[in-house]
């Protein structure tokens, strides 16, 4: 059952949501055809599909040949290889729709994705996210039950709001809208998220992903502090100030976890104290940081490292 957890925006749109789907690809020619086909096979509903864009980040494989097979049904944008952050940023800039649905080229959409999401897009939310099926490189189920989403292929964002947050380094930038009460969440799995040997994110090496997320959260805090100078219509200065401190606390929490995953418990104490102080300045209860405190006291990390594709989850 779909659950709307947080919709708190003014006004409800009367026109059909106008959606761009942007497929992000770098040397994923092997998977790209299935990703594009899943966009073309979307069930009709109360929305308008403005375009399907493939943003190619300097691929050296058969990506452009695969794109050519779809002809005028898709729009292809190529750029020199610049990495995920620049590709995600440029996807928002290049799309023409009022909404952008992202899709990593190694994933694919369920046929009901846009139809199911369209009602939430008309509710006043600025970010819609949903759950996902986790599959292996061949597309077979990797875990038995649907998994909470939040990653690139499971979000649809209001483009006008997203433009205010650019440049971004990770889809977590767009989660700011949910943090401000402008989000809607569905528990229905509408994306197939593929785990394979060439995923861009390393979640198996101790500390690597946590340090990356610490950097991302720190960058979000800087962006929010900048927005406070001239706040967008969907956020007040006070809300942006509190959220800035929240993301500073999140950055420190990831630093704590990175230290513990690497067995450096003594190095975790400094970030932990800064995490607690930032949490108080964010206007949140420091008790919410219990997992970090417990981890440092026990010396055990709280985030389980992801198994490699060859391992059982």
PDB file of N, CA, C and O in Angstrom, residues 177-231:
ATOM      1  N   UNK A 177      14.484  18.794   0.162  1.00  0.00           N
ATOM      2  CA  UNK A 177      13.070  19.135  -0.005  1.00  0.00           C
ATOM      3  C   UNK A 177      12.194  18.288   0.906  1.00  0.00           C
ATOM      4  O   UNK A 177      11.229  18.778   1.497  1.00  0.00           O
ATOM      5  N   UNK A 178      12.536  17.020   1.050  1.00  0.00           N
ATOM      6  CA  UNK A 178      11.809  16.145   1.964  1.00  0.00           C
ATOM      7  C   UNK A 178      12.037  16.591   3.411  1.00  0.00           C
ATOM      8  O   UNK A 178      11.111  16.606   4.223  1.00  0.00           O
ATOM      9  N   UNK A 179      13.273  16.972   3.729  1.00  0.00           N
ATOM     10  CA  UNK A 179      13.587  17.437   5.081  1.00  0.00           C
ATOM     11  C   UNK A 179      12.775  18.679   5.451  1.00  0.00           C
ATOM     12  O   UNK A 179      12.474  18.909   6.625  1.00  0.00           O
ATOM     13  N   UNK A 180      12.415  19.468   4.454  1.00  0.00           N
ATOM     14  CA  UNK A 180      11.634  20.685   4.687  1.00  0.00           C
ATOM     15  C   UNK A 180      10.133  20.420   4.694  1.00  0.00           C
ATOM     16  O   UNK A 180       9.340  21.359   4.777  1.00  0.00           O
ATOM     17  N   UNK A 181       9.745  19.161   4.621  1.00  0.00           N
ATOM     18  CA  UNK A 181       8.330  18.811   4.638  1.00  0.00           C
ATOM     19  C   UNK A 181       7.671  18.903   3.286  1.00  0.00           C
ATOM     20  O   UNK A 181       6.441  18.987   3.188  1.00  0.00           O
ATOM     21  N   UNK A 182       8.477  18.881   2.215  1.00  0.00           N
ATOM     22  CA  UNK A 182       7.947  19.024   0.861  1.00  0.00           C
ATOM     23  C   UNK A 182       8.105  17.727   0.069  1.00  0.00           C
ATOM     24  O   UNK A 182       8.284  17.746  -1.144  1.00  0.00           O
ATOM     25  N   UNK A 183       8.044  16.608   0.776  1.00  0.00           N
ATOM     26  CA  UNK A 183       8.247  15.326   0.133  1.00  0.00           C
ATOM     27  C   UNK A 183       7.062  14.396   0.270  1.00  0.00           C
ATOM     28  O   UNK A 183       6.211  14.564   1.149  1.00  0.00           O
ATOM     29  N   UNK A 184       7.008  13.429  -0.622  1.00  0.00           N
ATOM     30  CA  UNK A 184       6.015  12.354  -0.544  1.00  0.00           C
ATOM     31  C   UNK A 184       6.753  11.046  -0.745  1.00  0.00           C
ATOM     32  O   UNK A 184       7.658  10.953  -1.583  1.00  0.00           O
ATOM     33  N   UNK A 185       6.368  10.035   0.031  1.00  0.00           N
ATOM     34  CA  UNK A 185       7.038   8.743  -0.054  1.00  0.00           C
ATOM     35  C   UNK A 185       6.022   7.637  -0.313  1.00  0.00           C
ATOM     36  O   UNK A 185       4.941   7.638   0.261  1.00  0.00           O
ATOM     37  N   UNK A 186       6.424   6.714  -1.168  1.00  0.00           N
ATOM     38  CA  UNK A 186       5.615   5.547  -1.449  1.00  0.00           C
ATOM     39  C   UNK A 186       6.384   4.302  -1.022  1.00  0.00           C
ATOM     40  O   UNK A 186       7.597   4.231  -1.205  1.00  0.00           O
ATOM     41  N   UNK A 187       5.681   3.353  -0.468  1.00  0.00           N
ATOM     42  CA  UNK A 187       6.325   2.086  -0.106  1.00  0.00           C
ATOM     43  C   UNK A 187       6.226   1.056  -1.220  1.00  0.00           C
ATOM     44  O   UNK A 187       6.703  -0.066  -1.064  1.00  0.00           O
ATOM     45  N   UNK A 188       5.658   1.418  -2.326  1.00  0.00           N
ATOM     46  CA  UNK A 188       5.558   0.504  -3.464  1.00  0.00           C
ATOM     47  C   UNK A 188       6.892   0.479  -4.219  1.00  0.00           C
ATOM     48  O   UNK A 188       7.438   1.527  -4.562  1.00  0.00           O
ATOM     49  N   UNK A 189       7.459  -0.689  -4.504  1.00  0.00           N
ATOM     50  CA  UNK A 189       8.718  -0.755  -5.257  1.00  0.00           C
ATOM     51  C   UNK A 189       8.463  -0.536  -6.747  1.00  0.00           C
ATOM     52  O   UNK A 189       7.732  -1.299  -7.377  1.00  0.00           O
ATOM     53  N   UNK A 190       9.075   0.504  -7.317  1.00  0.00           N
ATOM     54  CA  UNK A 190       8.807   0.890  -8.696  1.00  0.00           C
ATOM     55  C   UNK A 190      10.074   0.987  -9.547  1.00  0.00           C
ATOM     56  O   UNK A 190      10.020   1.435 -10.690  1.00  0.00           O
ATOM     57  N   UNK A 191      11.201   0.577  -8.968  1.00  0.00           N
ATOM     58  CA  UNK A 191      12.470   0.552  -9.691  1.00  0.00           C
ATOM     59  C   UNK A 191      13.178  -0.767  -9.384  1.00  0.00           C
ATOM     60  O   UNK A 191      13.061  -1.293  -8.273  1.00  0.00           O
ATOM     61  N   UNK A 192      13.908  -1.274 -10.352  1.00  0.00           N
ATOM     62  CA  UNK A 192      14.778  -2.425 -10.148  1.00  0.00           C
ATOM     63  C   UNK A 192      16.206  -1.901 -10.074  1.00  0.00           C
ATOM     64  O   UNK A 192      16.739  -1.380 -11.063  1.00  0.00           O
ATOM     65  N   UNK A 193      16.785  -2.004  -8.881  1.00  0.00           N
ATOM     66  CA  UNK A 193      18.128  -1.483  -8.620  1.00  0.00           C
ATOM     67  C   UNK A 193      19.128  -2.626  -8.746  1.00  0.00           C
ATOM     68  O   UNK A 193      19.063  -3.608  -8.025  1.00  0.00           O
ATOM     69  N   UNK A 194      20.055  -2.467  -9.684  1.00  0.00           N
ATOM     70  CA  UNK A 194      20.959  -3.560 -10.023  1.00  0.00           C
ATOM     71  C   UNK A 194      22.287  -3.425  -9.262  1.00  0.00           C
ATOM     72  O   UNK A 194      22.931  -2.375  -9.305  1.00  0.00           O
ATOM     73  N   UNK A 195      22.677  -4.493  -8.581  1.00  0.00           N
ATOM     74  CA  UNK A 195      23.965  -4.554  -7.889  1.00  0.00           C
ATOM     75  C   UNK A 195      24.874  -5.477  -8.687  1.00  0.00           C
ATOM     76  O   UNK A 195      24.554  -6.642  -8.914  1.00  0.00           O
ATOM     77  N   UNK A 196      26.008  -4.937  -9.114  1.00  0.00           N
ATOM     78  CA  UNK A 196      26.924  -5.722  -9.951  1.00  0.00           C
ATOM     79  C   UNK A 196      28.350  -5.249  -9.707  1.00  0.00           C
ATOM     80  O   UNK A 196      28.605  -4.320  -8.941  1.00  0.00           O
ATOM     81  N   UNK A 197      29.297  -5.857 -10.370  1.00  0.00           N
ATOM     82  CA  UNK A 197      30.707  -5.586 -10.102  1.00  0.00           C
ATOM     83  C   UNK A 197      31.176  -4.212 -10.508  1.00  0.00           C
ATOM     84  O   UNK A 197      32.240  -3.762 -10.064  1.00  0.00           O
ATOM     85  N   UNK A 198      30.392  -3.482 -11.335  1.00  0.00           N
ATOM     86  CA  UNK A 198      30.831  -2.181 -11.831  1.00  0.00           C
ATOM     87  C   UNK A 198      29.986  -1.031 -11.301  1.00  0.00           C
ATOM     88  O   UNK A 198      29.978   0.040 -11.897  1.00  0.00           O
ATOM     89  N   UNK A 199      29.273  -1.223 -10.188  1.00  0.00           N
ATOM     90  CA  UNK A 199      28.537  -0.113  -9.589  1.00  0.00           C
ATOM     91  C   UNK A 199      29.498   1.015  -9.243  1.00  0.00           C
ATOM     92  O   UNK A 199      30.644   0.789  -8.832  1.00  0.00           O
ATOM     93  N   UNK A 200      29.029   2.243  -9.415  1.00  0.00           N
ATOM     94  CA  UNK A 200      29.890   3.393  -9.167  1.00  0.00           C
ATOM     95  C   UNK A 200      30.194   3.590  -7.692  1.00  0.00           C
ATOM     96  O   UNK A 200      31.214   4.170  -7.324  1.00  0.00           O
ATOM     97  N   UNK A 201      29.318   3.134  -6.809  1.00  0.00           N
ATOM     98  CA  UNK A 201      29.487   3.365  -5.378  1.00  0.00           C
ATOM     99  C   UNK A 201      30.112   2.162  -4.705  1.00  0.00           C
ATOM    100  O   UNK A 201      29.605   1.043  -4.813  1.00  0.00           O
ATOM    101  N   UNK A 202      31.211   2.399  -3.993  1.00  0.00           N
ATOM    102  CA  UNK A 202      31.885   1.344  -3.227  1.00  0.00           C
ATOM    103  C   UNK A 202      31.319   1.328  -1.816  1.00  0.00           C
ATOM    104  O   UNK A 202      31.592   2.219  -1.022  1.00  0.00           O
ATOM    105  N   UNK A 203      30.509   0.314  -1.523  1.00  0.00           N
ATOM    106  CA  UNK A 203      29.923   0.192  -0.192  1.00  0.00           C
ATOM    107  C   UNK A 203      30.515  -0.981   0.591  1.00  0.00           C
ATOM    108  O   UNK A 203      30.014  -1.317   1.658  1.00  0.00           O
ATOM    109  N   UNK A 204      31.542  -1.600   0.036  1.00  0.00           N
ATOM    110  CA  UNK A 204      32.107  -2.783   0.670  1.00  0.00           C
ATOM    111  C   UNK A 204      33.424  -2.514   1.396  1.00  0.00           C
ATOM    112  O   UNK A 204      33.742  -3.188   2.369  1.00  0.00           O
ATOM    113  N   UNK A 205      34.204  -1.528   0.950  1.00  0.00           N
ATOM    114  CA  UNK A 205      35.481  -1.212   1.587  1.00  0.00           C
ATOM    115  C   UNK A 205      35.246  -0.378   2.833  1.00  0.00           C
ATOM    116  O   UNK A 205      34.589   0.667   2.758  1.00  0.00           O
ATOM    117  N   UNK A 206      35.743  -0.798   3.985  1.00  0.00           N
ATOM    118  CA  UNK A 206      35.485  -0.063   5.241  1.00  0.00           C
ATOM    119  C   UNK A 206      35.841   1.415   5.139  1.00  0.00           C
ATOM    120  O   UNK A 206      36.948   1.777   4.739  1.00  0.00           O
ATOM    121  N   UNK A 207      34.876   2.256   5.493  1.00  0.00           N
ATOM    122  CA  UNK A 207      35.100   3.687   5.596  1.00  0.00           C
ATOM    123  C   UNK A 207      34.946   4.489   4.324  1.00  0.00           C
ATOM    124  O   UNK A 207      34.721   5.696   4.384  1.00  0.00           O
ATOM    125  N   UNK A 208      35.047   3.863   3.162  1.00  0.00           N
ATOM    126  CA  UNK A 208      35.058   4.611   1.902  1.00  0.00           C
ATOM    127  C   UNK A 208      33.731   5.324   1.664  1.00  0.00           C
ATOM    128  O   UNK A 208      33.687   6.534   1.413  1.00  0.00           O
ATOM    129  N   UNK A 209      32.627   4.575   1.724  1.00  0.00           N
ATOM    130  CA  UNK A 209      31.323   5.199   1.458  1.00  0.00           C
ATOM    131  C   UNK A 209      30.972   6.216   2.544  1.00  0.00           C
ATOM    132  O   UNK A 209      30.390   7.264   2.252  1.00  0.00           O
ATOM    133  N   UNK A 210      31.349   5.932   3.783  1.00  0.00           N
ATOM    134  CA  UNK A 210      31.038   6.858   4.869  1.00  0.00           C
ATOM    135  C   UNK A 210      31.793   8.181   4.701  1.00  0.00           C
ATOM    136  O   UNK A 210      31.241   9.257   4.946  1.00  0.00           O
ATOM    137  N   UNK A 211      33.033   8.121   4.276  1.00  0.00           N
ATOM    138  CA  UNK A 211      33.787   9.357   4.045  1.00  0.00           C
ATOM    139  C   UNK A 211      33.193  10.145   2.879  1.00  0.00           C
ATOM    140  O   UNK A 211      33.123  11.375   2.915  1.00  0.00           O
ATOM    141  N   UNK A 212      32.766   9.412   1.850  1.00  0.00           N
ATOM    142  CA  UNK A 212      32.113  10.072   0.712  1.00  0.00           C
ATOM    143  C   UNK A 212      30.848  10.785   1.164  1.00  0.00           C
ATOM    144  O   UNK A 212      30.612  11.951   0.819  1.00  0.00           O
ATOM    145  N   UNK A 213      30.024  10.116   1.979  1.00  0.00           N
ATOM    146  CA  UNK A 213      28.783  10.727   2.432  1.00  0.00           C
ATOM    147  C   UNK A 213      29.046  11.878   3.406  1.00  0.00           C
ATOM    148  O   UNK A 213      28.271  12.842   3.471  1.00  0.00           O
ATOM    149  N   UNK A 214      30.135  11.799   4.161  1.00  0.00           N
ATOM    150  CA  UNK A 214      30.510  12.931   5.020  1.00  0.00           C
ATOM    151  C   UNK A 214      30.783  14.160   4.166  1.00  0.00           C
ATOM    152  O   UNK A 214      30.351  15.276   4.493  1.00  0.00           O
ATOM    153  N   UNK A 215      31.490  13.965   3.057  1.00  0.00           N
ATOM    154  CA  UNK A 215      31.773  15.081   2.151  1.00  0.00           C
ATOM    155  C   UNK A 215      30.480  15.625   1.544  1.00  0.00           C
ATOM    156  O   UNK A 215      30.290  16.845   1.447  1.00  0.00           O
ATOM    157  N   UNK A 216      29.589  14.720   1.124  1.00  0.00           N
ATOM    158  CA  UNK A 216      28.324  15.143   0.522  1.00  0.00           C
ATOM    159  C   UNK A 216      27.505  15.974   1.515  1.00  0.00           C
ATOM    160  O   UNK A 216      26.998  17.055   1.173  1.00  0.00           O
ATOM    161  N   UNK A 217      27.377  15.489   2.741  1.00  0.00           N
ATOM    162  CA  UNK A 217      26.590  16.218   3.743  1.00  0.00           C
ATOM    163  C   UNK A 217      27.224  17.571   4.060  1.00  0.00           C
ATOM    164  O   UNK A 217      26.512  18.569   4.270  1.00  0.00           O
ATOM    165  N   UNK A 218      28.542  17.618   4.097  1.00  0.00           N
ATOM    166  CA  UNK A 218      29.214  18.894   4.316  1.00  0.00           C
ATOM    167  C   UNK A 218      28.938  19.870   3.192  1.00  0.00           C
ATOM    168  O   UNK A 218      28.725  21.074   3.428  1.00  0.00           O
ATOM    169  N   UNK A 219      28.925  19.372   1.948  1.00  0.00           N
ATOM    170  CA  UNK A 219      28.632  20.227   0.802  1.00  0.00           C
ATOM    171  C   UNK A 219      27.181  20.709   0.822  1.00  0.00           C
ATOM    172  O   UNK A 219      26.891  21.860   0.451  1.00  0.00           O
ATOM    173  N   UNK A 220      26.265  19.864   1.253  1.00  0.00           N
ATOM    174  CA  UNK A 220      24.866  20.279   1.372  1.00  0.00           C
ATOM    175  C   UNK A 220      24.741  21.396   2.404  1.00  0.00           C
ATOM    176  O   UNK A 220      24.015  22.380   2.192  1.00  0.00           O
ATOM    177  N   UNK A 221      25.447  21.262   3.522  1.00  0.00           N
ATOM    178  CA  UNK A 221      25.397  22.299   4.552  1.00  0.00           C
ATOM    179  C   UNK A 221      25.881  23.638   3.998  1.00  0.00           C
ATOM    180  O   UNK A 221      25.287  24.696   4.281  1.00  0.00           O
ATOM    181  N   UNK A 222      26.941  23.611   3.213  1.00  0.00           N
ATOM    182  CA  UNK A 222      27.451  24.845   2.597  1.00  0.00           C
ATOM    183  C   UNK A 222      26.410  25.437   1.653  1.00  0.00           C
ATOM    184  O   UNK A 222      26.174  26.653   1.644  1.00  0.00           O
ATOM    185  N   UNK A 223      25.762  24.582   0.851  1.00  0.00           N
ATOM    186  CA  UNK A 223      24.757  25.074  -0.092  1.00  0.00           C
ATOM    187  C   UNK A 223      23.572  25.693   0.650  1.00  0.00           C
ATOM    188  O   UNK A 223      23.058  26.750   0.261  1.00  0.00           O
ATOM    189  N   UNK A 224      23.122  25.065   1.715  1.00  0.00           N
ATOM    190  CA  UNK A 224      21.991  25.593   2.476  1.00  0.00           C
ATOM    191  C   UNK A 224      22.344  26.924   3.132  1.00  0.00           C
ATOM    192  O   UNK A 224      21.513  27.843   3.176  1.00  0.00           O
ATOM    193  N   UNK A 225      23.561  27.033   3.619  1.00  0.00           N
ATOM    194  CA  UNK A 225      23.990  28.309   4.211  1.00  0.00           C
ATOM    195  C   UNK A 225      23.971  29.405   3.157  1.00  0.00           C
ATOM    196  O   UNK A 225      23.582  30.552   3.447  1.00  0.00           O
ATOM    197  N   UNK A 226      24.360  29.078   1.925  1.00  0.00           N
ATOM    198  CA  UNK A 226      24.312  30.063   0.850  1.00  0.00           C
ATOM    199  C   UNK A 226      22.896  30.466   0.481  1.00  0.00           C
ATOM    200  O   UNK A 226      22.625  31.638   0.172  1.00  0.00           O
ATOM    201  N   UNK A 227      21.967  29.519   0.517  1.00  0.00           N
ATOM    202  CA  UNK A 227      20.568  29.822   0.192  1.00  0.00           C
ATOM    203  C   UNK A 227      19.931  30.773   1.198  1.00  0.00           C
ATOM    204  O   UNK A 227      18.954  31.456   0.879  1.00  0.00           O
ATOM    205  N   UNK A 228      20.462  30.825   2.394  1.00  0.00           N
ATOM    206  CA  UNK A 228      19.891  31.700   3.425  1.00  0.00           C
ATOM    207  C   UNK A 228      20.015  33.163   3.055  1.00  0.00           C
ATOM    208  O   UNK A 228      19.246  33.999   3.540  1.00  0.00           O
ATOM    209  N   UNK A 229      20.960  33.523   2.192  1.00  0.00           N
ATOM    210  CA  UNK A 229      21.127  34.922   1.779  1.00  0.00           C
ATOM    211  C   UNK A 229      19.879  35.409   1.047  1.00  0.00           C
ATOM    212  O   UNK A 229      19.347  36.490   1.337  1.00  0.00           O
ATOM    213  N   UNK A 230      19.412  34.614   0.091  1.00  0.00           N
ATOM    214  CA  UNK A 230      18.157  34.902  -0.625  1.00  0.00           C
ATOM    215  C   UNK A 230      17.354  33.615  -0.662  1.00  0.00           C
ATOM    216  O   UNK A 230      17.459  32.822  -1.600  1.00  0.00           O
ATOM    217  N   UNK A 231      16.544  33.359   0.348  1.00  0.00           N
ATOM    218  CA  UNK A 231      15.836  32.072   0.437  1.00  0.00           C
ATOM    219  C   UNK A 231      14.881  31.852  -0.738  1.00  0.00           C
ATOM    220  O   UNK A 231      14.228  32.792  -1.200  1.00  0.00           O
TER     221      UNK A 231
END
